[in-house]
Coordinates of C-alpha atoms and ligand atoms in Angstrom, one line a residue:
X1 CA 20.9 0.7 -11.8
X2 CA 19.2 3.3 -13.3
X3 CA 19.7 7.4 -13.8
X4 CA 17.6 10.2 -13.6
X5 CA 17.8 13.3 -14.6
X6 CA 16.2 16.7 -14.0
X7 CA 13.1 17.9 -15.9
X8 CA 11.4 21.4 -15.5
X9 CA 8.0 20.1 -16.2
X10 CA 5.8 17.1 -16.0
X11 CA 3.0 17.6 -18.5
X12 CA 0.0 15.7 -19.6
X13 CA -2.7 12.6 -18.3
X14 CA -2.3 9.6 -16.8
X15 CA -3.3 6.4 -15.6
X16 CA -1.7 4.8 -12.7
X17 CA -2.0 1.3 -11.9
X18 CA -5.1 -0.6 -10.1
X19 CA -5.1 -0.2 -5.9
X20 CA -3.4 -2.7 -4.4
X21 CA -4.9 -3.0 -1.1
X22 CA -8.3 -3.1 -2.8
X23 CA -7.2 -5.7 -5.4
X24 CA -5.5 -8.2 -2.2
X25 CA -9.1 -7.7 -0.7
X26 CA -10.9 -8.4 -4.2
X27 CA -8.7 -11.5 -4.5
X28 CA -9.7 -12.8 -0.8
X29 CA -13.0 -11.8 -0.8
X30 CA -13.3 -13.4 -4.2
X31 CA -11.9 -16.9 -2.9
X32 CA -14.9 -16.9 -0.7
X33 CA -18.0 -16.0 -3.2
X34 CA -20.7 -18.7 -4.3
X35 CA -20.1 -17.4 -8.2
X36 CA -17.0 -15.5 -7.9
X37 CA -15.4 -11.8 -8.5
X38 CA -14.2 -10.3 -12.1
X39 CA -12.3 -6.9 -11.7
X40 CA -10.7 -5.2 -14.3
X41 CA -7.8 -3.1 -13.3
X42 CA -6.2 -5.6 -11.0
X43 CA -2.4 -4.4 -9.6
X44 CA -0.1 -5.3 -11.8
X45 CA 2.5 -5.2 -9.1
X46 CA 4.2 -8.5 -7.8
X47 CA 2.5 -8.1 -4.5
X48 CA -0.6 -8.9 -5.7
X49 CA 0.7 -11.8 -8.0
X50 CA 1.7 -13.4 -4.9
X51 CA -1.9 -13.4 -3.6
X52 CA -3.1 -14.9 -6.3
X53 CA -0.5 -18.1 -6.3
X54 CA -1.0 -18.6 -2.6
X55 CA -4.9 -18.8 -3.6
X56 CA -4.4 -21.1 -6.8
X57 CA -2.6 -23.2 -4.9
X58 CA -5.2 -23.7 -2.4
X59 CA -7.6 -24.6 -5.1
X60 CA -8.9 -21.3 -6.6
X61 CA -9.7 -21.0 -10.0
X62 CA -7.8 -18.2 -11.1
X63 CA -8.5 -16.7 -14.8
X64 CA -6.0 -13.6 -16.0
X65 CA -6.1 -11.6 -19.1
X66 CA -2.8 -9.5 -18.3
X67 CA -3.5 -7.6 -21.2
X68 CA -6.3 -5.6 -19.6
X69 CA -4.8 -6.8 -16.0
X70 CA -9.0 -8.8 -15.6
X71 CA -8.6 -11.0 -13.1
X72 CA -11.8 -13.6 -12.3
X73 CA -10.9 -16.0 -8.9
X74 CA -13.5 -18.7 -7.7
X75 CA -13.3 -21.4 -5.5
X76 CA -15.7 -23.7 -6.9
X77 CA -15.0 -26.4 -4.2
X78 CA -14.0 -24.2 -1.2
X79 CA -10.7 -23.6 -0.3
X80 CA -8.8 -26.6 -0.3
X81 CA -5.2 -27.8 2.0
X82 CA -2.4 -26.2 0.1
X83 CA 0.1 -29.0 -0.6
X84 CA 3.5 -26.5 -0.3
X85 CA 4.1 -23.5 2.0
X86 CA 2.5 -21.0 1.1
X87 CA 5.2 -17.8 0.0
X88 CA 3.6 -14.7 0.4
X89 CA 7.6 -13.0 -0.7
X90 CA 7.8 -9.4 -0.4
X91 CA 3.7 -8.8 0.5
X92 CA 2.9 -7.9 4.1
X93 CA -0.8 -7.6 2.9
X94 CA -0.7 -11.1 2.0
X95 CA 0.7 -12.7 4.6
X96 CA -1.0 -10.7 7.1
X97 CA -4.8 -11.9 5.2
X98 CA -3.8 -15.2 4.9
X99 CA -3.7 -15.7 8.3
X100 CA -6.9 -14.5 9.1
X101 CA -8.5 -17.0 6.4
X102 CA -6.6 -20.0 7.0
X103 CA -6.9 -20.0 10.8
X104 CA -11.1 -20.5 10.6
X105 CA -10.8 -23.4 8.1
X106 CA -11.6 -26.3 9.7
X107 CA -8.7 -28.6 10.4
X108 CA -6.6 -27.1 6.9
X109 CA -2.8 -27.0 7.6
X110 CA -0.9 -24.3 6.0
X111 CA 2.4 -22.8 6.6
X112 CA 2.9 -19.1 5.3
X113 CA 6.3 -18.0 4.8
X114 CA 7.8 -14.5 3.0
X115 CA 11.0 -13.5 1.5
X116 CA 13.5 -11.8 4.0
X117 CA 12.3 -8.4 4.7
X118 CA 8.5 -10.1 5.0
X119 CA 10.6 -12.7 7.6
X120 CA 11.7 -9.2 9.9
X121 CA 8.2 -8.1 10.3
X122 CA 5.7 -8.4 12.8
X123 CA 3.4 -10.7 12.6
X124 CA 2.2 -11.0 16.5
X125 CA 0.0 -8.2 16.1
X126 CA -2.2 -10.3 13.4
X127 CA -1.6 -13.8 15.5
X128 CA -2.4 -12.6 18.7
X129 CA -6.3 -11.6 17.8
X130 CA -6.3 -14.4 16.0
X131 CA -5.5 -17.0 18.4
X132 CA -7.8 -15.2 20.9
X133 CA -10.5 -16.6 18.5
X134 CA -9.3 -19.8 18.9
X135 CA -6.6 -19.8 16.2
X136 CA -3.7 -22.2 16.4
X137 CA -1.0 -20.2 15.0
X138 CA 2.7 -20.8 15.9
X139 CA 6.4 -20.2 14.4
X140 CA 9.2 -18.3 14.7
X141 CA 9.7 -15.9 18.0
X142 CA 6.5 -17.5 19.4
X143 CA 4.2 -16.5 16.3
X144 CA 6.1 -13.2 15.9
X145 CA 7.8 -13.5 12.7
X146 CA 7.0 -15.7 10.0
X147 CA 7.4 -18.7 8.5
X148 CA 4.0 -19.4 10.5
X149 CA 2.1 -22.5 10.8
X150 CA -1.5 -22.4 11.1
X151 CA -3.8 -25.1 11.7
X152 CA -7.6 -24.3 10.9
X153 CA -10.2 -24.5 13.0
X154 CA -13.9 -23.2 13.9
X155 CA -13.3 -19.7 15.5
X156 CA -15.3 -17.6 18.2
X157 CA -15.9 -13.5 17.2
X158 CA -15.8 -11.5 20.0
X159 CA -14.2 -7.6 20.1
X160 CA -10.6 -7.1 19.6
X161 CA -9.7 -3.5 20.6
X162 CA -6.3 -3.4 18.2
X163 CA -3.2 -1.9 19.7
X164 CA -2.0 -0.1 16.5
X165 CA -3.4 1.1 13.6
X166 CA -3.8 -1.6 11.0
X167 CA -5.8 -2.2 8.3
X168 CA -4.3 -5.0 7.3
X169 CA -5.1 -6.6 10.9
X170 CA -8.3 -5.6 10.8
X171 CA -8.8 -6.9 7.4
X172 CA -7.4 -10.4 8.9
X173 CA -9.7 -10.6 12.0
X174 CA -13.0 -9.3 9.8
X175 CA -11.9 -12.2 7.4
X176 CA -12.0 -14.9 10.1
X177 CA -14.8 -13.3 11.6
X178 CA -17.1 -13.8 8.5
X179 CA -17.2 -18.0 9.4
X180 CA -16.9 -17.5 13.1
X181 CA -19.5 -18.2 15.8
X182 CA -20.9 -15.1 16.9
X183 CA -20.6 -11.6 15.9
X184 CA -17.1 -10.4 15.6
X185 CA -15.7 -6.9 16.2
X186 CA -12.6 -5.0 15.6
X187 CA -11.9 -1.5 17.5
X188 CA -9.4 0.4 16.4
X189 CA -7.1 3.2 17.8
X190 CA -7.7 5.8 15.0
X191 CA -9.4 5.1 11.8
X192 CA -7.3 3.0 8.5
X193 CA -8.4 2.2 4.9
X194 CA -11.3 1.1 5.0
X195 CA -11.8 -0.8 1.6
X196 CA -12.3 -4.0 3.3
X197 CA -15.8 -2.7 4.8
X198 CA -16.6 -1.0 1.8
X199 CA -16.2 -4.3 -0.4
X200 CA -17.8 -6.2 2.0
X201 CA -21.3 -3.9 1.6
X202 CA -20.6 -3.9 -2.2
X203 CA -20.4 -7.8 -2.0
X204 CA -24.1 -7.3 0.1
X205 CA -22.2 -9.0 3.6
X206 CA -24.1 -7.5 6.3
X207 CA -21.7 -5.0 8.0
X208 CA -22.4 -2.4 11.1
X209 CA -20.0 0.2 11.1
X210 CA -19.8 2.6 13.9
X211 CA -17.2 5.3 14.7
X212 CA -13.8 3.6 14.9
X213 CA -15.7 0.1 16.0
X214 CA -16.8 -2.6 12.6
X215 CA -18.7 -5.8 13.5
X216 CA -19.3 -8.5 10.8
X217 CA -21.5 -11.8 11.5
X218 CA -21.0 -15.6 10.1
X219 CA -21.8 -14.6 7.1
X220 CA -22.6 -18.5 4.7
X221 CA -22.7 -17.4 1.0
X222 CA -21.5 -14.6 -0.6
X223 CA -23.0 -14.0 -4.4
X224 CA -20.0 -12.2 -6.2
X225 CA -19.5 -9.2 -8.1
X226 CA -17.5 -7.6 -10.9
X227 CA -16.0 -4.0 -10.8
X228 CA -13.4 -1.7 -11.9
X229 CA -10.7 -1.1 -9.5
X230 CA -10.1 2.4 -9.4
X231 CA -6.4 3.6 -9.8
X232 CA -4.1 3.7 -6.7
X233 CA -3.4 6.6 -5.0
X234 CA 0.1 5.6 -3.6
X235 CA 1.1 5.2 -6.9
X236 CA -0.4 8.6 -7.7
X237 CA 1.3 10.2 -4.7
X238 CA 4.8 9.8 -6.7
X239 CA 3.3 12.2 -9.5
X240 CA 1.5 14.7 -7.2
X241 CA 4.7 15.1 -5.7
X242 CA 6.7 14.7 -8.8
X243 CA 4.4 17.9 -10.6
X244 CA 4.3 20.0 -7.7
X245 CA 7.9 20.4 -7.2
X246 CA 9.1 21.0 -10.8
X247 CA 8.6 24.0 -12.2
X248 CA 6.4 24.6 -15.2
X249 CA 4.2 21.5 -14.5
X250 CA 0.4 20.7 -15.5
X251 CA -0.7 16.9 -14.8
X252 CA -4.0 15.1 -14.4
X253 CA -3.9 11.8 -13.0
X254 CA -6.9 10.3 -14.0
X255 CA -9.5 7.5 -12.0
X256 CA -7.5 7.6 -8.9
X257 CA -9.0 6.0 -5.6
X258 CA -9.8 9.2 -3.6
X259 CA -10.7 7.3 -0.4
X260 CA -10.6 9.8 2.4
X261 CA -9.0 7.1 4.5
X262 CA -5.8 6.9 1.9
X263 CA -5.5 10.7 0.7
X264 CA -4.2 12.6 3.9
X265 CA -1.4 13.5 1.3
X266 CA -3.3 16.0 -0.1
X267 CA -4.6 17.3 2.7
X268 CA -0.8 18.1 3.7
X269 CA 0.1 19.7 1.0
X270 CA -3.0 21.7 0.7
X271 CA -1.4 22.8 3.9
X272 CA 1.9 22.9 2.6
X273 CA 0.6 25.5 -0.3
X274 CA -0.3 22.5 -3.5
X275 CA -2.5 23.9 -6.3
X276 CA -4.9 20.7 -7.1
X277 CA -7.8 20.1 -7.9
X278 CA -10.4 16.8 -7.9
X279 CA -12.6 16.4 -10.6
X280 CA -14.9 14.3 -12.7
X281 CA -15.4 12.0 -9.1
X282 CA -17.7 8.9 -9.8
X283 CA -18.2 5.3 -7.7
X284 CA -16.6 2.0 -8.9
X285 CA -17.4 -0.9 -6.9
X286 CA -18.7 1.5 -3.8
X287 CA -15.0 3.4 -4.1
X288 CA -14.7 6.6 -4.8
X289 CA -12.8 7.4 -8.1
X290 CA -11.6 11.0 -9.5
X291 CA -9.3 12.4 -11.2
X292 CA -6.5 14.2 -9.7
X293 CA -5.5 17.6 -11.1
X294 CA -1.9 19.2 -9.9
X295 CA 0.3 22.2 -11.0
X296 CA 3.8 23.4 -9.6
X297 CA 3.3 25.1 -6.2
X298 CA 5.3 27.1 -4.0
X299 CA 5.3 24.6 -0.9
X300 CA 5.9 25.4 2.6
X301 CA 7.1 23.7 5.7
X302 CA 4.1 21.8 8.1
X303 CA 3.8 19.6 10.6
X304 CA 2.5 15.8 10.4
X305 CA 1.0 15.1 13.5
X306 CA 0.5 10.9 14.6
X307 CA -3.9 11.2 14.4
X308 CA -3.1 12.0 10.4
X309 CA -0.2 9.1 9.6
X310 CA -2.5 6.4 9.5
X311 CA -4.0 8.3 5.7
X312 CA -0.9 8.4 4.5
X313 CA 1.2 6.1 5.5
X314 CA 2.5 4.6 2.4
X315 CA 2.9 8.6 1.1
X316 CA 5.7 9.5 3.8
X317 CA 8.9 8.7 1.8
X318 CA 7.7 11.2 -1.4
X319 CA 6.4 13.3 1.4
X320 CA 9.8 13.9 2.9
X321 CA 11.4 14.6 -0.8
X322 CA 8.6 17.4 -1.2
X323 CA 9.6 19.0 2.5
X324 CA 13.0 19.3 0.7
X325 CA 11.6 21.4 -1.5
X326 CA 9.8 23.7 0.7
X327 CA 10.4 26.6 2.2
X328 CA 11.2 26.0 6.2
X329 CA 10.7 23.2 8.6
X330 CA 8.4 20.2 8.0
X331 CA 8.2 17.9 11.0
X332 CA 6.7 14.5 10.8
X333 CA 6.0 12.7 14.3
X334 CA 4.4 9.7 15.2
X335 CA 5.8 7.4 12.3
X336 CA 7.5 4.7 13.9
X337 CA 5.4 2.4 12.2
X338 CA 7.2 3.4 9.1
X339 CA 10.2 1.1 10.3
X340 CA 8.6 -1.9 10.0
X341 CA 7.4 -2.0 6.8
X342 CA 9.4 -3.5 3.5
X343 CA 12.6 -1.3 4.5
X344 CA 13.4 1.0 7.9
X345 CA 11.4 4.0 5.7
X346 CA 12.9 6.5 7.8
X347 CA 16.5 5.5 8.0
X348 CA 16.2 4.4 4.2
X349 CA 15.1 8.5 2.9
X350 CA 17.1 10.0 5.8
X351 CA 20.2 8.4 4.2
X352 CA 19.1 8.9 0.9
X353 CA 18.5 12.4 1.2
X354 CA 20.8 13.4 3.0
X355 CA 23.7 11.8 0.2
X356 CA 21.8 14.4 -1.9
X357 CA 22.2 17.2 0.2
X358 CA 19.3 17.6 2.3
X359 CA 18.8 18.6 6.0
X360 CA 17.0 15.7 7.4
X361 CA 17.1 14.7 11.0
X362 CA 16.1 11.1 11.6
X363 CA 13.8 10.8 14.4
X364 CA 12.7 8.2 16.3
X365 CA 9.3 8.3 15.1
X366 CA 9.6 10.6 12.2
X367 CA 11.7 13.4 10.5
X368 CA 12.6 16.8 10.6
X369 CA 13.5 18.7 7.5
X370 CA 14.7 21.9 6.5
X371 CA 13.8 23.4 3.1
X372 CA 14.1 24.5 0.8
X373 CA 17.4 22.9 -0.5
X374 CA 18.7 22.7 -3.9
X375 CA 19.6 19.0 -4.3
X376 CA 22.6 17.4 -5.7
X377 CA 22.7 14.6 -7.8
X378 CA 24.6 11.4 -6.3
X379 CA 23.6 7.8 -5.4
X380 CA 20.5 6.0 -3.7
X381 CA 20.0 2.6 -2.6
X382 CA 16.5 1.2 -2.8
X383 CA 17.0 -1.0 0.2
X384 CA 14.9 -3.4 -1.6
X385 CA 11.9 -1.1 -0.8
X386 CA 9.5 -0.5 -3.9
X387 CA 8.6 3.6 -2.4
X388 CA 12.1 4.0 -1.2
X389 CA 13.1 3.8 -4.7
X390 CA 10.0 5.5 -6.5
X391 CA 10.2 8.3 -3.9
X392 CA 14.1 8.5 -4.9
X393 CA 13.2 9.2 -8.6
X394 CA 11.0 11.9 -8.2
X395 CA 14.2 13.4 -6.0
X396 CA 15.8 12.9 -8.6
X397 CA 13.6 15.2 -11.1
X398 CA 14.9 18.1 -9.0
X399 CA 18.5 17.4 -8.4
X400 CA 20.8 19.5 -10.0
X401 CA 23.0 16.6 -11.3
X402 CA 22.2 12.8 -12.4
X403 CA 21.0 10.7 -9.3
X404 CA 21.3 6.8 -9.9
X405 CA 19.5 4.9 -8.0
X406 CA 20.5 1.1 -7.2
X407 CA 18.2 -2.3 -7.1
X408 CA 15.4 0.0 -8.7
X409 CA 13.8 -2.8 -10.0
X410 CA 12.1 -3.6 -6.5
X411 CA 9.2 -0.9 -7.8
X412 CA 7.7 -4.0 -9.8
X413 CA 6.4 -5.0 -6.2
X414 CA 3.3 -2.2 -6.8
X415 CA 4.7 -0.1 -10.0
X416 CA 6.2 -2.3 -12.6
X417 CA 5.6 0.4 -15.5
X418 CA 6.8 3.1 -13.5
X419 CA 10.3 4.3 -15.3
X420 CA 7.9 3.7 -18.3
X421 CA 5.5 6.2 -17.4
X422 CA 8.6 8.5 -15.6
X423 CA 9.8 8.5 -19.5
X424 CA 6.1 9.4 -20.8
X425 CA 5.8 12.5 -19.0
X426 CA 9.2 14.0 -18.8
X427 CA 10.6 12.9 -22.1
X428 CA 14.2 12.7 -21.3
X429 CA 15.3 12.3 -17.9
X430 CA 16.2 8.0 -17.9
X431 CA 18.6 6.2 -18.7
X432 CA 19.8 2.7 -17.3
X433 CA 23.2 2.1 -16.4
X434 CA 25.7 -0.4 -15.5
X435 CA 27.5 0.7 -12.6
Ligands
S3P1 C1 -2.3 -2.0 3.8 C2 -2.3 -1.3 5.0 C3 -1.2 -0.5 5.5 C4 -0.3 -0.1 4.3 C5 0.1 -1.3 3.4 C6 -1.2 -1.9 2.8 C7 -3.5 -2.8 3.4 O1 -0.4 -1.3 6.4 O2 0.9 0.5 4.9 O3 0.9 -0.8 2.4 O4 -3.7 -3.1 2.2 O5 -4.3 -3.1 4.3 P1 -0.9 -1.5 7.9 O6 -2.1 -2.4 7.9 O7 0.3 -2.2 8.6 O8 -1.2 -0.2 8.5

C-alpha cells in the first residue's frame, strides 16, 4: 500500500513513458516486416511485455536493451505455431491483435488466454468480424470471453461496419486484412486512435483512408523501419491533471504523443478553464510529438458528451478527480464502455471518490459530479486497474489528509516509474506503507 500526501505545487519537466498502443502496434507490425522494426522508447509497462512473449514464442526474434527501453522484433522465418497458450494477462490490446493475426495464418493453432479481468471482457466484438472473414475462432460463451482458440486460415476482406468504437478491433480486422483476399474495410461508428493507419503509411503499406471508412489490401512484404515512439499521453493525462489542480504549479511534459484522436482531454479542460500550452511540435515515425505545457487553473464544471469519449477514453478516471475540483457540475454521458475495461471504471472512481468526500453520482453510462469539494484523505482500492490507481494518486495531491491507496502496484501494467516520477516532482508527498 502506498500514501500520498498533499503538495501545493508540481514543478519542473518531464518525460513520460513510450505510447503503449503505438508500441503493441510497432511490435505487430514489426512481426510482419521482411527486415524488421527498431523503436526506441518502447512502453515499459507490463502490457506491452506481454506482446512481446506472445510473439517470441511464436518465433520472433525479439532483441531488448531495457536500458534505453530499444526494442528490435523480426520474424526471420514467418510466424511460426506457438507450442503453449498464448497469455496475453492483464492486456486487452494484446489479446484483442492477436486474434486478428493468428486467424489469417494458414492452418497455425493457437489458443489465447488472459489473466482474470482480461477473462470478463468481451471478446465477441473482435471474433465476430473476424470469423465473418472466414476465421475459426471459438471458446468460452461461444467466442465471447477468452481463453479462445483460433485455428488459421486464408481469410476474405470485405467491409465490416463495427458496432462500437474500437480501435483495437479495428486494429484486429486491418491486421488480418493485410494477408486476406481482396480489399478489406473497416467502418466505424465515430472516429478512434488512429496509430495503426498511421504506422501502416510510415511502414509504406498502401492504405486509403476516407472519413470514418479505412481499407487496406493483401499487402506481401513489408520493408521495416526504425523510430522513436513519442511519449504517451495517457500517462501524461495524470500530470495535466495533477498541475492543474494544485496550486502554485508550472510543468512541461515533454515529447508527448499529441494525436488529435487521443487528446480530447485537453480539449475539455480548455473548456473547463486549463492554462496550457503545446509547443516545440515535431513528427516521429508519422506521429505527432510536442511538448505539453500546464499551470494551475481555476477549472469549471462541463459536459462530456458520447461523440468526444472515444479521444479520451483512457483520460475519464483523472478526468472525474479534476471535476472534483471544479467549480459546478461536470457531467460525463455516453461512457458505458468504461465498464468493460481492466476494472468497472465508473463504479471503481465513484467509490473511490466518494470515500474521499466527493459528490459523484454513478450513472449508467457516466458520472455526475459536483465541485468544487475539498477532499479528505482516506482509503482507495485500485481494483487491480493500473488508471484507477494513478488517477487515485493525483486525488490524493489535493486531499487534505493522507490517502493510501491499496494493490497500487497494478500501475506497472503502463506506468511502472510512476510513484518515482510522483516523488520527482512533488518532493515529499510518498511514502509506502504496510497496512
Ligand atoms: C486501445 C484502444 C482503446 C483504449 C485501450 C487501448 C488501443 O480501447 O481504451 O486502452 O491500443 O487500440 P478500445 O479499442 O476498446 O476502444
Amino acid at each position: 500500500m502506498i500514501e500520498i500526501n498533499s503538495t501545493s505545487r508540481i514543478k519542473g519537466e518531464i518525460y513520460v513513458p513510450g505510447d503503449k498502443s503505438i508500441s503493441h502496434r510497432a511490435a505487430f507490425l514489426g512481426a510482419l516486416t521482411r527486415d524488421g522494426v527498431e523503436v526506441s522508447n518502447f512502453s515499459p509497462g507490463q502490457d506491452c511485455a506481454s506482446t512481446l512473449a506472445c510473439l517470441e514464442a511464436m518465433g520472433c526474434a525479439v532483441e531488448q536493451d531495457k536500458a534505453f527501453n530499444t526494442v528490435k522484433i523480426k520474424a526471420p522465418t514467418g510466424l511460426k505455431e506457438p507450442k503453449d497458450v498464448l497469455d496475453a494477462k492483464n492486456s486487452g490490446t494484446t489479446a484483442r491483435l492477436l486474434l486478428g493475426l493468428l486467424s489469417g495464418i494458414p492452418n497455425l493453432f493457437a489458443v489465447v488466454t488472459g489473466d482474470e479481468s482480461l477473462k470478463r471482457r468481451p471478446m465477441g466484438r473482435v471474433v465476430k468480424p473476424l470469423v465473418a472473414m472466414g476465421a475459426k475462432i471459438d471458446g468460452r460463451e461461444f467466442g465471447e470471453r477468452l481463453p479462445l482458440a483460433v485455428r488459421g486460415r486464408k481469410l476474405s476482406g470485405g467491409v465490416h461496419a463495427l458496432q462500437v468504437a474500437s480501435a483495437q478491433v479495428k486494429t484486429a480486422i486491418l491486421l488480418a486484412g493485410l494477408g486476406a483476399q481482396g480489399a478489406t474495410s473497416v467502418i466505424e461508428p465515430s472516429p478512434t486512435r488512429d496509430h495503426t493507419e498511421i504506422m501502416l503509411e510510415y511502414l509504406g503499406v498502401p492504405i486509403l483512408k476516407d472519413g470514418l471508412r479505412v481499407t487496406v489490401y493483401p499487402t506481401s512484404s513489408i520493408p521495416g523501419g526504425s523510430w522513436r515512439i513519442p511519449g504517451d499521453f495517457s500517462a501524461a493525462a495524470f500530470w495535466i491533471v495533477a498541475a492543474a489542480i494544485t496550486a502554485e504549479s508550472e510543468l512541461r511534459i515533454k515529447e508527448v504523443n499529441v494525436n488529435p484522436t487521443r487528446t480530447g482531454l485537453l480539449g475539455v479542460l480548455e473548456r473547463m478553464g486549463l492554462d496550457y500550452a503545446i509547443e516545440d511540435e515535431t513528427l516521429s515515425g508519422g506521429e505527432r510529438m510536442a511538448t505539453v505545457a500546464v499551470r494551475s487553473s481555476r477549472l469549471k464544471g462541463t459536459t462530456v458528451s458520447p461523440e468526444e469519449v472515444p479521444s479520451l477514453i483512457d483520460e475519464l478516471p483523472v478526468l472525474a478527480v479534476a471535476a472534483t475540483q471544479a467549480e459546478g457540475i461536470t457531467e460525463i454521458r455516453g461512457a458505458r464502455e468504461l465498464r468493460v475495461k481492466e476494472s468497472d471504471r465508473i463504479h471503481a472512481m465513484a467509490i473511490n471518490l466518494k470515500a474521499l468526500g466527493a459528490q459523484i453520482q454513478e450513472t449508467d453510462d457516466g458520472w455526475i459530479i459536483e465541485g468544487r469539494t475539498t477532499l479528505s484523505g482516506g482509503r482507495a482500492k485500485s481494483f487491480g486497474d493500473h488508471r484507477v490507481a494513478m488517477a487515485m494518486a493525483v486525488a490524493g495531491l489535493v486531499a487534505t489528509g493522507p490517502v493510501r491507496i491499496e494493490d497500487e502496484e497494478c500501475v506497472s501494467i503502463s506506468y511502472p516509474g510512476f510513484f518515482d516520477d510522483l516523488t520527482k516532482l512533488t518532493q515529499t508527498c510518498l511514502k509506502e506503507v504496510s497496512s
